[in-house]
Amino acid sequence: MKFLKTLLLFVFVQASAQQGGMWIPSLLKGMNETEMKNLGMKISADDIYAVNHSSLKDAVPHFDGGCTAEVISDKGLILTNHHCGFDNIQSHSTLEHDYLTDGFWAYKMEDELPNKDLFVTFIVRIEDVTAKVLEGVSGMTAEADKQKKIQENISILNKSLPKESWQENSIRTFYDGNQYILFVTETYRDVRLVGAPPSSIGKFGSDTDNWVWPRHTGDFSLFRIYADKNNKPAAYSKDNVPYKPKHFFPISVKGLKENDFTMVMGYPGRTQEYLPSVAVNQIITDLNPAKIEVRDAALKVQDGFMRKDNAIKIQYASKYASVANYWKKWIGETKGLKKSNAVAVKQQFEKDFQQKVIAAGKQAEYGNLLSDFEKNYTEIREYALARDLFTEIALRNTEILTLGYKLYQLEQLYNTKGEQSFNDRRNNLINGLGDFYKDFSPAVDQKVFEQLFAIYLKKYPKQFLPSSLENSDASALASEIFSTSQLVSYDKIKELLTGDSKTVLEKINKDSGFKVIKAMADGYLKSVAPKYDEINLRNIATQRTYMKAILELSPKSARIFPDANSTLRVTYGKIKGYKPSDAVVYEPFTYLDGVMEKYIPGDYEFDVPKKLIDLYNAKDYGIYGSKGKMPVAFIATNHTTGGNSGSPALDANGHLIGLNFDRVWEGTMSDIYYSPDICRNIMVDIRYVLFIVDKFAGADNLIKEMKIIAPKKKN
Ligand code: ARG
Ligand code: ASP
């Protein structure tokens, strides 16, 4: 019996050992390549990343600094998510041409729409530069000095390391400062909108379905990269020509099945997989609940107004979506961390770690790390809580305070840099604020203020609460501010900001709204921030040594991947369903039938366009259907995070089979603890994308550009 248990455990560890991780594309040879081949991959590490010939990495640009895209034609056509292209689609939308609602399709290249600030960045080369970055650092003892020297080295190296004139060098840290890697990149700034489905397809299910499986969202949009005549980056010009990529992805519509190999390449933003158990515990018990409580209150207020008032619904749609996105994620993350006993798993890891330290005779170097963490995290607790509350309440969710903080910074700028800087910033502020007031409703924000300020008074650690505010009443203060402050309208704030610096500063210091944010900010910057930074710096140093120790004391075969840092990574796994809870099993594929099951006519989340219903009724799926059904989305065990949106999902041959856009609810804790049992990434099936482009939009000009690999006809 015991043996059987051990054997089962061994088998389980072996099976799950091949899951999770986001790997550096230039370092796949060896362990990763072997694992990938065992999972079914037919191409080689060299096909994914190479310097001397084209490889898959040449078709995967970072999209607008936050998402991922992939090149799908030799004319620079790229695919990303609808939610990644959202701002650009919105910026071209007017009441007459509402591309968000109705979709947009360029049937000729001349119709493609330029986007002012949109850019995509390709990676030319990846190189380890650790030794160069750490030159002259080893003799230093003070952490702040080390950091300063490292930053100096990086900025010198970024300038001096070889690159072409149109390229950039960017050095990034890996493994918490144990490795430094150079990325030579090329950024293209003429990127035009080519196509987007209506939101009722591209955002189908909206916030209700966000972070949830089963999913039915056609979350994609199409853009095109333009270059100068030499195929080099250039600012927008009508003389620019479609970019000729070094590689573009062939698209496979041959069909998928459970357990097929998949890999995802993209730019995951941030993970914290090596946090000690004390830190994870703090996230679960203190930090996530505080942030969730603040957002929960703000969202309830906004939602109440949005449901009653159409103008407010339009004003707050995008803000609401972005606040709701991480609110919902933190709820899922907290649940998942609890359910998977992440703290206990980490504690066990720490026990083993401590034994390895002793076995290696490294107590002097590594013996105190865990107790240092314990000390630091206990000490930082109230500061971290205050920091999150201040950020969420004042800088993120109460608009009048966020705005007031800009004036606070203006005053600081005057104090440190003087009149000229003050004037420049003031003028910029006034220009930029038009957009803010267009979408600002004082009625909504007054209620938000009332709710969030009450949380501030109740939850902000007492010892840090500014004495001028501690006896205030949230509701009375809200009415006072929203009836007297000049911050509530564009006209009034323009008036407030008129005059020389002295006059302006005198005026704003009398403003009721400004007074509140000034007291909050002064208090935070005086009694919270300095101490937080000091302890945090110690934590950063401890985390770096901890990471070094983990790398050093683990066997060569251990799967230790660097945390995400917005650099290009490869993650791989299998198409796989999962069991979210007792007696429930989720299948890995969804179909158009599910869209129709969720359909609520006229609903703002679950409406379906008539044309799509017609295609469904006619079962007019062309080569994209499978056994009479239209596939929509699928899930797999790829380890992804925010930033991976829009990433290509590839099959064993490196052909495009889908587009990553989300993760499943039960597995949103994967940023802190990845469990192969329940962590899944969600991808839109490429066949659904092509079906929408071809059958729904009739854009066969685009289909013709692509290289589509269809199954051989059987008759
Ligand atoms: N949850 C996905 C990601 O983090 C999709 C977000 C799209 N936004 C939304 N509110 N539905 O970004
Ligand atoms: N939806 C995320 C993104 O936009 C992806 C994720 O968090 O899984 O990058």
XYZ file of C-alpha atoms and ligand atoms in Angstrom:
736
model
C 0.000 0.000 0.000
C 2.718 2.419 1.069
C 4.695 1.464 -2.023
C 1.711 2.026 -4.254
C 1.221 5.455 -2.744
C 4.860 6.311 -3.275
C 4.672 5.027 -6.818
C 1.548 7.037 -7.518
C 3.143 10.100 -6.041
C 6.177 9.508 -8.231
C 4.043 9.146 -11.343
C 2.102 12.275 -10.422
C 5.258 14.281 -9.864
C 6.638 13.019 -13.169
C 3.473 13.919 -15.061
C 3.083 17.319 -13.471
C 6.801 17.940 -13.716
C 6.335 18.690 -17.381
C 3.848 21.458 -16.753
C 4.101 25.146 -16.150
C 6.888 27.590 -16.667
C 7.556 30.451 -19.048
C 10.915 29.929 -20.691
C 13.452 32.142 -22.425
C 13.292 31.336 -26.165
C 17.072 31.440 -26.669
C 17.652 28.864 -23.923
C 15.292 26.034 -24.884
C 17.925 23.525 -25.991
C 18.328 20.656 -23.552
C 15.646 20.074 -20.919
C 12.853 22.131 -22.535
C 13.390 20.813 -26.039
C 13.339 17.243 -24.740
C 10.125 17.855 -22.800
C 8.503 19.562 -25.759
C 9.378 16.676 -28.044
C 8.048 14.222 -25.475
C 4.795 16.166 -25.481
C 4.632 15.823 -29.271
C 6.441 18.823 -30.729
C 7.820 18.111 -34.211
C 9.972 21.216 -34.724
C 13.245 22.018 -32.926
C 14.409 24.675 -30.474
C 16.384 26.126 -33.354
C 13.181 26.622 -35.357
C 11.747 28.654 -32.486
C 14.735 30.889 -31.839
C 17.763 31.428 -34.079
C 19.976 34.367 -34.918
C 21.393 33.231 -38.262
C 18.145 32.299 -39.957
C 14.497 33.216 -39.578
C 12.601 31.531 -36.755
C 9.218 31.679 -35.028
C 10.313 34.524 -32.748
C 10.479 36.781 -35.840
C 6.696 36.544 -36.147
C 5.866 37.463 -32.525
C 6.015 41.203 -31.755
C 5.129 42.892 -28.469
C 1.924 44.828 -29.238
C 1.725 48.391 -27.891
C 3.976 47.517 -24.950
C 1.295 45.478 -23.172
C -0.064 42.668 -25.335
C 1.291 40.209 -27.899
C 0.591 39.879 -31.636
C 1.607 37.511 -34.435
C 2.368 38.041 -38.102
C 0.102 35.995 -40.389
C 0.972 37.100 -43.913
C 3.995 38.195 -45.936
C 2.378 41.640 -46.088
C 2.745 42.424 -42.401
C -0.802 41.456 -41.386
C -0.942 40.838 -37.629
C -3.499 39.341 -35.303
C -4.080 40.277 -31.661
C -7.011 40.317 -29.222
C -10.041 42.565 -29.550
C -9.399 43.764 -25.979
C -5.799 44.638 -26.949
C -6.916 46.673 -29.957
C -9.888 48.101 -28.035
C -8.535 51.628 -27.468
C -7.590 51.996 -31.108
C -10.913 50.654 -32.329
C -12.641 53.030 -29.911
C -10.591 56.029 -31.021
C -11.853 55.621 -34.606
C -15.442 55.244 -33.445
C -18.045 57.978 -33.651
C -21.812 57.877 -33.429
C -21.987 57.567 -37.242
C -19.200 54.973 -37.486
C -19.440 52.997 -34.293
C -16.780 50.373 -34.984
C -16.937 49.101 -31.411
C -20.585 48.183 -31.814
C -20.670 47.297 -35.499
C -17.138 46.106 -36.245
C -14.730 47.409 -38.865
C -13.299 45.761 -41.993
C -10.860 47.179 -44.531
C -11.627 45.502 -47.846
C -8.726 47.338 -49.490
C -5.391 48.420 -48.035
C -6.272 52.078 -48.676
C -9.100 51.732 -46.154
C -6.851 50.688 -43.287
C -6.802 53.219 -40.448
C -3.550 54.692 -39.002
C -3.215 54.847 -35.201
C -1.344 57.710 -33.645
C 0.628 56.106 -30.834
C 0.389 52.413 -31.619
C 3.652 50.466 -32.028
C 4.911 46.893 -32.254
C 8.356 45.687 -31.216
C 10.225 42.706 -32.661
C 13.158 40.929 -31.052
C 16.252 40.672 -33.202
C 18.658 39.009 -30.763
C 18.854 37.809 -27.159
C 22.185 37.682 -25.263
C 23.298 37.037 -21.680
C 25.150 40.097 -20.331
C 25.166 39.244 -16.604
C 28.924 39.565 -16.130
C 29.005 42.992 -17.784
C 26.077 44.323 -15.751
C 27.537 43.142 -12.440
C 31.006 44.538 -13.092
C 32.242 46.460 -10.046
C 29.241 45.455 -7.945
C 30.590 42.521 -5.960
C 32.705 44.638 -3.585
C 29.736 46.760 -2.493
C 27.821 46.025 0.670
C 24.970 48.555 0.811
C 21.991 47.426 -1.267
C 21.197 50.938 -2.471
C 24.776 51.386 -3.767
C 24.607 48.057 -5.593
C 21.345 49.024 -7.278
C 22.752 52.380 -8.303
C 25.875 50.836 -9.827
C 23.805 48.230 -11.684
C 21.556 50.947 -13.138
C 24.611 52.927 -14.236
C 26.154 49.873 -15.896
C 22.899 49.103 -17.661
C 22.503 52.559 -19.082
C 26.120 52.601 -20.332
C 25.770 49.128 -21.873
C 22.464 49.968 -23.528
C 24.309 52.723 -25.377
C 27.581 50.945 -26.087
C 26.605 47.372 -27.028
C 26.527 46.865 -30.817
C 23.278 47.408 -32.718
C 22.061 48.987 -35.944
C 21.006 52.629 -35.936
C 17.260 51.831 -36.111
C 17.444 49.266 -33.306
C 17.340 49.540 -29.523
C 19.176 47.723 -26.763
C 17.230 46.823 -23.696
C 18.767 44.954 -20.744
C 16.356 43.185 -18.404
C 16.812 41.430 -15.118
C 15.876 37.766 -14.585
C 15.660 35.573 -11.490
C 15.324 38.621 -9.211
C 18.658 40.093 -10.249
C 20.692 36.917 -10.692
C 20.815 37.131 -14.466
C 20.781 40.025 -16.947
C 19.798 39.580 -20.561
C 20.081 41.944 -23.495
C 17.295 42.231 -26.057
C 18.075 43.946 -29.330
C 14.759 45.146 -30.716
C 13.117 46.903 -33.659
C 10.020 49.031 -33.169
C 7.551 49.780 -35.971
C 5.302 52.795 -35.462
C 3.056 52.752 -38.498
C 0.498 50.133 -37.508
C -2.962 50.376 -39.067
C -6.314 48.939 -38.093
C -7.470 46.297 -40.583
C -10.393 44.547 -38.980
C -12.387 44.058 -35.813
C -15.572 42.117 -35.190
C -18.503 43.815 -33.429
C -18.184 43.805 -29.628
C -21.044 41.317 -29.521
C -18.489 38.845 -30.934
C -15.118 40.305 -29.840
C -16.252 41.027 -26.280
C -19.097 38.499 -26.086
C -19.823 37.700 -22.434
C -17.946 40.820 -21.300
C -17.323 41.055 -17.539
C -19.693 38.253 -16.581
C -17.705 35.722 -18.597
C -14.307 37.358 -17.995
C -11.827 34.888 -16.351
C -14.351 32.118 -16.829
C -14.576 28.828 -18.694
C -16.632 27.754 -20.660
C -16.045 30.785 -22.836
C -17.453 31.958 -26.168
C -15.617 35.184 -27.004
C -14.225 35.899 -30.490
C -11.529 38.060 -28.898
C -9.502 39.120 -31.959
C -8.671 42.112 -34.132
C -6.403 42.611 -37.149
C -3.764 45.238 -37.835
C -1.023 45.738 -40.430
C 2.550 46.890 -39.968
C 3.915 49.380 -42.484
C 7.607 50.112 -43.117
C 9.655 52.421 -45.301
C 10.847 51.315 -48.764
C 13.785 49.484 -47.153
C 11.457 47.563 -44.820
C 12.815 49.583 -41.885
C 10.784 51.253 -39.102
C 9.381 54.645 -40.064
C 6.860 57.124 -38.716
C 3.453 57.069 -40.435
C 3.572 58.101 -44.062
C 1.195 57.371 -46.902
C 4.271 56.299 -48.873
C 5.057 53.511 -46.412
C 4.609 49.964 -47.680
C 3.403 46.758 -45.990
C 6.136 45.259 -43.820
C 7.857 42.120 -45.152
C 8.384 39.836 -42.139
C 11.269 37.417 -41.684
C 8.655 34.833 -40.741
C 4.871 34.586 -40.686
C 2.706 31.807 -39.266
C 0.935 29.350 -41.545
C -2.535 28.725 -40.139
C -3.791 25.214 -39.535
C -7.514 24.480 -39.731
C -6.937 20.735 -39.595
C -8.632 20.469 -36.219
C -7.606 19.796 -32.639
C -8.201 17.161 -30.002
C -7.615 16.780 -26.288
C -3.964 16.039 -25.377
C -2.581 17.641 -28.540
C 0.685 19.536 -27.976
C 0.354 23.316 -27.836
C 2.776 26.095 -27.221
C 2.265 29.797 -26.653
C 4.836 32.507 -27.382
C 4.374 35.981 -25.987
C 5.209 38.694 -23.498
C 3.925 37.716 -20.014
C 4.045 40.776 -17.742
C 4.652 39.809 -14.135
C 4.547 36.722 -11.949
C 5.769 36.032 -8.399
C 6.302 32.279 -8.329
C 9.114 32.259 -5.765
C 7.570 34.329 -2.992
C 8.052 32.863 0.485
C 4.996 31.484 2.294
C 4.767 34.557 4.580
C 4.382 36.812 1.564
C 1.727 34.599 -0.013
C -0.115 34.504 3.266
C -0.066 38.302 3.401
C -1.545 38.511 -0.089
C -4.338 36.111 0.866
C -5.233 37.566 4.258
C -4.428 41.298 3.997
C -3.621 42.753 0.616
C -6.010 41.097 -1.843
C -9.050 41.476 0.486
C -8.293 45.193 0.976
C -7.956 45.864 -2.739
C -11.044 43.790 -3.527
C -13.124 45.657 -0.914
C -12.216 49.045 -2.404
C -12.930 48.018 -5.991
C -16.057 46.171 -5.009
C -17.504 49.371 -3.553
C -16.450 51.517 -6.517
C -17.827 49.049 -9.071
C -21.178 48.734 -7.289
C -21.642 52.500 -7.414
C -20.650 52.747 -11.093
C -22.771 49.786 -12.086
C -25.819 51.269 -10.351
C -25.507 54.463 -12.387
C -24.573 52.707 -15.642
C -27.665 50.532 -15.571
C -29.941 53.549 -15.158
C -28.265 56.054 -17.443
C -27.054 55.361 -20.961
C -24.744 58.376 -21.164
C -23.009 57.264 -17.971
C -22.791 53.746 -19.322
C -20.792 55.010 -22.293
C -18.641 57.295 -20.093
C -17.716 54.526 -17.676
C -17.652 51.406 -19.925
C -13.913 51.275 -20.433
C -12.988 52.401 -16.891
C -15.409 49.895 -15.430
C -13.987 47.060 -17.542
C -10.429 47.740 -16.490
C -11.221 48.099 -12.770
C -13.421 45.010 -12.903
C -10.749 42.941 -14.660
C -8.290 42.833 -11.759
C -11.003 43.002 -9.098
C -12.323 39.731 -10.459
C -8.846 38.310 -10.895
C -7.876 38.963 -7.267
C -11.038 37.236 -6.069
C -10.240 34.166 -8.171
C -6.598 34.276 -7.177
C -7.381 34.390 -3.451
C -9.838 31.511 -3.730
C -7.412 29.441 -5.784
C -4.495 30.045 -3.409
C -6.656 28.896 -0.505
C -8.139 25.908 -2.262
C -4.779 24.661 -3.511
C -3.172 25.169 -0.070
C -0.490 27.295 -1.666
C 0.834 28.468 1.711
C 1.262 24.906 2.977
C 2.914 23.866 -0.283
C 5.362 26.773 0.044
C 6.012 25.942 3.704
C 6.905 22.381 2.752
C 9.190 23.728 0.032
C 10.858 25.946 2.643
C 11.422 23.016 5.004
C 13.121 21.091 2.221
C 15.082 24.175 1.265
C 16.358 24.609 4.808
C 17.545 20.998 4.822
C 19.343 21.446 1.535
C 21.100 24.512 2.933
C 22.341 22.460 5.867
C 23.318 19.507 3.677
C 25.357 21.816 1.469
C 27.013 23.452 4.481
C 25.731 26.875 3.374
C 24.151 28.052 6.632
C 26.380 31.111 6.802
C 25.244 32.283 3.383
C 21.632 31.072 3.224
C 20.680 29.939 6.706
C 18.873 33.165 7.703
C 16.937 33.859 4.530
C 13.623 32.456 5.689
C 13.780 34.112 9.084
C 14.738 37.387 7.361
C 11.643 37.083 5.187
C 9.561 36.369 8.267
C 10.918 39.489 9.965
C 10.625 41.744 6.922
C 7.104 40.718 5.996
C 5.901 41.115 9.573
C 7.460 44.538 9.702
C 6.148 45.660 6.314
C 2.580 44.437 6.866
C 0.894 47.695 7.942
C 2.963 49.741 5.508
C 2.053 47.462 2.618
C -1.603 47.592 3.571
C -1.529 51.399 3.802
C 0.233 51.551 0.457
C -2.352 49.383 -1.298
C -5.248 51.266 0.282
C -3.806 54.672 -0.596
C -3.123 53.520 -4.155
C -6.522 51.930 -4.707
C -8.574 54.647 -2.994
C -6.744 57.815 -3.949
C -4.719 57.028 -7.046
C -6.950 54.542 -8.816
C -10.641 54.592 -8.010
C -11.805 57.974 -6.716
C -11.468 60.173 -9.757
C -11.494 63.504 -7.955
C -8.644 62.357 -5.704
C -6.645 60.966 -8.616
C -7.038 64.286 -10.337
C -6.235 66.197 -7.142
C -3.049 64.179 -6.832
C -1.922 65.613 -10.174
C -2.262 69.091 -8.700
C -0.384 67.899 -5.637
C 2.460 66.778 -7.923
C 2.296 70.132 -9.669
C 2.889 71.848 -6.344
C 5.794 69.508 -5.559
C 7.253 70.223 -8.960
C 7.136 73.929 -8.265
C 8.875 73.400 -4.923
C 11.688 71.376 -6.474
C 12.047 72.742 -10.020
C 10.530 76.232 -10.021
C 8.375 78.408 -12.250
C 9.264 77.142 -15.746
C 8.579 73.469 -14.949
C 5.406 74.527 -13.167
C 4.183 76.353 -16.261
C 4.955 73.506 -18.662
C 3.240 70.943 -16.476
C 0.232 73.183 -15.826
C -0.288 73.729 -19.550
C 0.023 70.014 -20.282
C -2.424 69.258 -17.533
C -5.024 71.663 -18.849
C -4.693 70.229 -22.368
C -4.959 66.647 -21.194
C -7.916 67.185 -18.885
C -10.467 67.595 -21.684
C -10.465 63.819 -22.188
C -10.845 63.255 -18.467
C -13.920 65.471 -18.065
C -15.576 64.039 -21.174
C -15.974 60.790 -19.238
C -16.384 62.199 -15.726
C -19.672 62.241 -13.867
C -19.561 64.165 -10.546
C -22.705 62.354 -9.412
C -21.017 58.972 -9.791
C -17.747 60.089 -8.262
C -19.393 61.717 -5.245
C -20.928 58.353 -4.330
C -17.624 56.594 -5.011
C -15.837 59.116 -2.779
C -18.334 58.590 -0.007
C -17.902 54.809 -0.065
C -14.154 54.702 -0.541
C -13.336 57.426 1.945
C -15.355 55.515 4.534
C -13.139 52.487 3.851
C -10.091 54.713 4.196
C -11.224 55.931 7.620
C -12.027 52.417 8.765
C -9.269 50.294 7.239
C -6.249 52.572 6.863
C -3.888 51.725 9.756
C -4.803 54.219 12.512
C -1.243 55.297 13.245
C -0.893 56.613 9.668
C -4.237 58.400 9.416
C -3.614 62.169 9.032
C -4.946 63.936 12.151
C -6.778 66.554 10.071
C -8.908 63.788 8.549
C -9.359 61.286 11.314
C -12.592 62.737 12.668
C -14.249 63.420 9.331
C -17.519 61.967 8.168
C -17.243 60.476 4.668
C -20.703 61.424 3.546
C -20.584 65.019 4.834
C -17.138 65.491 3.346
C -18.357 64.148 0.002
C -21.241 66.646 -0.136
C -18.954 69.480 0.864
C -16.343 68.673 -1.772
C -18.755 68.048 -4.611
C -20.632 71.274 -3.940
C -17.616 73.543 -3.374
C -14.466 72.128 -5.046
C -13.320 73.555 -8.359
C -12.065 70.112 -9.384
C -15.536 68.930 -10.384
C -15.695 70.558 -13.820
C -13.361 71.441 -16.669
C -14.325 75.110 -16.675
C -13.797 75.495 -12.974
C -10.450 73.750 -12.896
C -9.209 75.830 -15.826
C -10.112 78.892 -13.841
C -8.382 77.444 -10.778
C -5.195 76.892 -12.771
C -5.091 80.384 -14.258
C -2.513 82.873 -13.022
C 1.126 82.832 -11.977
C 2.423 79.995 -9.856
C 1.999 81.828 -6.582
C -1.634 82.718 -7.260
C -2.474 79.230 -8.508
C -0.878 77.531 -5.527
C -2.694 79.840 -3.147
C -5.995 79.111 -4.862
C -5.616 75.349 -4.984
C -4.617 75.219 -1.338
C -7.982 76.719 -0.461
C -9.885 74.179 -2.541
C -11.867 71.671 -0.465
C -11.066 68.717 -2.743
C -7.394 69.533 -2.971
C -7.093 69.872 0.806
C -8.239 66.292 1.289
C -5.883 64.692 -1.203
C -3.047 66.862 0.061
C -3.558 65.644 3.611
C -3.791 62.032 2.412
C -0.717 62.299 0.192
C 1.408 64.212 2.713
C 0.576 61.633 5.330
C 1.340 58.742 3.021
C 4.602 60.179 1.717
C 5.799 61.104 5.192
C 4.807 58.187 7.388
C 4.344 55.253 5.005
C 6.408 55.475 1.823
C 9.942 55.929 3.252
C 9.655 53.023 5.662
C 7.928 50.864 3.067
C 10.744 51.540 0.604
C 13.360 50.758 3.204
C 11.891 47.376 4.163
C 11.059 46.598 0.570
C 14.666 47.176 -0.468
C 15.716 44.616 2.132
C 13.113 42.213 0.808
C 14.393 42.649 -2.725
C 17.904 41.772 -1.571
C 16.673 38.765 0.415
C 14.584 37.568 -2.526
C 17.611 37.803 -4.806
C 19.759 35.715 -2.466
C 16.886 33.256 -1.961
C 16.543 32.862 -5.726
C 20.300 32.393 -6.041
C 20.171 29.688 -3.387
C 17.235 27.926 -5.022
C 19.088 27.880 -8.344
C 22.282 26.679 -6.713
C 20.818 23.995 -4.474
C 18.390 22.436 -6.942
C 19.395 19.532 -9.172
C 20.384 20.447 -12.735
C 17.158 18.917 -14.035
C 14.914 21.107 -11.848
C 12.419 23.200 -13.771
C 13.219 26.645 -12.440
C 11.988 29.325 -14.801
C 12.449 33.059 -14.309
C 9.403 35.086 -13.257
C 7.658 36.967 -16.061
C 9.058 40.428 -16.807
C 7.394 41.451 -20.094
C 10.075 39.738 -22.176
C 9.424 37.094 -24.829
C 8.739 33.637 -23.382
C 7.685 30.215 -24.553
C 5.265 28.093 -22.578
C 4.021 24.685 -23.636
C 1.590 21.982 -22.646
C -1.414 20.065 -23.875
C -5.005 20.782 -24.746
C -6.787 19.592 -21.639
C -10.083 19.889 -19.760
C -10.183 20.020 -15.958
C -12.276 19.396 -12.878
C -13.197 22.763 -11.329
C -14.967 21.222 -8.345
C -16.437 18.038 -6.971
C -18.441 16.112 -9.577
C -17.916 18.748 -12.277
C -15.830 18.144 -15.393
C -15.030 20.791 -17.993
C -14.370 19.790 -21.596
C -11.604 21.608 -23.461
C -13.620 22.872 -26.481
C -16.564 25.245 -26.870
C -18.752 25.684 -29.957
C -21.055 28.224 -31.563
C -23.936 26.254 -30.026
C -22.757 27.671 -26.683
C -22.959 31.223 -28.024
C -26.569 30.562 -28.908
C -27.240 29.035 -25.475
C -25.964 32.220 -23.830
C -27.733 34.551 -26.279
C -29.910 37.218 -24.604
C -31.449 39.503 -27.256
C -30.545 43.155 -26.679
C -28.393 42.434 -23.617
C -25.178 44.462 -23.400
C -23.077 41.400 -22.658
C -24.831 38.494 -24.389
C -26.443 39.890 -27.532
C -25.550 38.098 -30.808
C -25.431 39.773 -34.261
C -28.185 38.679 -36.626
C -25.730 37.664 -39.345
C -24.042 35.241 -36.942
C -27.398 33.715 -36.004
C -28.162 33.252 -39.708
C -24.820 31.534 -40.321
C -25.468 29.331 -37.304
C -28.927 28.361 -38.518
C -27.610 27.605 -42.011
C -24.593 25.748 -40.526
C -22.604 27.693 -43.112
C -19.139 27.050 -41.680
C -17.086 26.360 -44.829
C -13.741 24.676 -44.215
C -13.714 25.999 -40.644
C -16.417 23.774 -39.169
C -15.793 20.424 -37.572
C -18.328 17.590 -37.686
C -21.147 20.016 -38.368
C -20.170 22.324 -35.504
C -18.278 25.587 -35.329
C -15.450 25.505 -32.732
C -15.072 28.768 -30.767
C -12.521 28.459 -27.929
C -10.299 25.890 -26.218
C -8.103 25.516 -23.151
C -4.679 24.012 -22.480
C -2.045 23.737 -19.768
C 0.136 26.580 -21.061
C 1.391 28.823 -18.244
C 0.420 32.376 -19.190
C -0.308 35.705 -17.527
C -1.373 39.280 -18.292
C 0.557 40.398 -21.382
C 0.123 37.018 -23.035
C -3.112 38.302 -24.487
C -2.970 38.035 -28.238
C -0.197 35.437 -28.097
C -0.111 32.839 -30.849
C -1.122 29.329 -29.825
C 0.877 26.937 -31.990
C 0.640 23.236 -32.798
C 3.427 20.631 -32.982
C 4.515 22.018 -36.365
C 4.626 25.651 -35.279
C 1.402 26.421 -37.157
C -1.138 28.852 -35.750
C -4.155 27.169 -34.127
C -5.435 29.895 -31.819
C -5.049 33.172 -30.053
C -4.510 33.358 -26.272
C -6.774 35.756 -24.357
C -7.494 34.679 -20.782
C -7.247 32.068 -18.029
C -9.859 29.974 -16.215
C -11.372 31.202 -12.942
C -10.113 28.360 -10.726
C -6.539 28.837 -11.981
C -6.068 32.612 -11.794
C -3.641 32.058 -8.909
C -1.073 30.843 -11.440
C 0.849 34.138 -11.116
C 1.843 33.056 -7.615
C 1.372 29.300 -7.628
C 0.917 27.228 -10.772
C -1.022 24.010 -10.319
C -1.233 21.772 -13.391
C -4.528 20.363 -12.110
C -6.555 23.528 -12.537
C -4.487 26.185 -14.304
C -5.553 26.569 -17.924
C -5.096 29.286 -20.521
C -8.032 30.177 -22.776
C -7.582 30.600 -26.519
C -9.958 31.540 -29.306
C -9.841 28.815 -31.975
C -8.228 30.123 -35.156
C -11.047 28.478 -37.134
C -13.542 30.798 -35.417
C -11.351 33.803 -36.262
C -11.187 32.805 -39.940
C -14.898 31.967 -40.038
C -15.721 35.469 -38.774
C -13.294 37.152 -41.204
C -14.468 35.050 -44.144
C -18.139 34.155 -43.672
C -19.295 36.895 -41.302
C -17.317 39.863 -42.665
C -16.747 38.620 -46.227
C -13.166 39.921 -46.088
C -11.677 37.352 -48.456
C -9.050 39.938 -49.393
C -7.529 39.049 -45.998
C -8.095 35.305 -46.230
C -6.240 35.306 -49.584
C -3.144 36.781 -47.951
C -2.894 33.998 -45.397
C -1.327 30.594 -45.781
C -4.060 28.222 -44.668
C -3.380 24.534 -44.160
C -6.643 22.632 -44.558
C -7.232 18.914 -44.072
C -7.085 16.774 -47.204
C -10.565 16.343 -48.695
C -12.033 12.891 -48.171
C -14.658 11.639 -50.646
N -9.140 38.761 -18.293
C -8.501 39.009 -19.552
C -7.126 39.688 -19.322
O -6.747 39.933 -18.211
C -9.368 39.720 -20.526
C -9.724 41.102 -20.133
C -10.693 41.762 -21.062
N -11.425 42.756 -20.302
C -12.645 42.575 -19.738
N -13.031 43.381 -18.783
N -13.435 41.620 -20.137
O -6.731 40.700 -19.678
N -6.254 38.594 -20.328
C -4.830 38.671 -20.061
C -4.134 39.689 -20.968
O -4.725 40.647 -21.391
C -4.202 37.324 -20.126
C -4.242 36.649 -18.790
O -4.135 37.327 -17.772
O -4.315 35.414 -18.785
O -2.943 39.671 -21.157
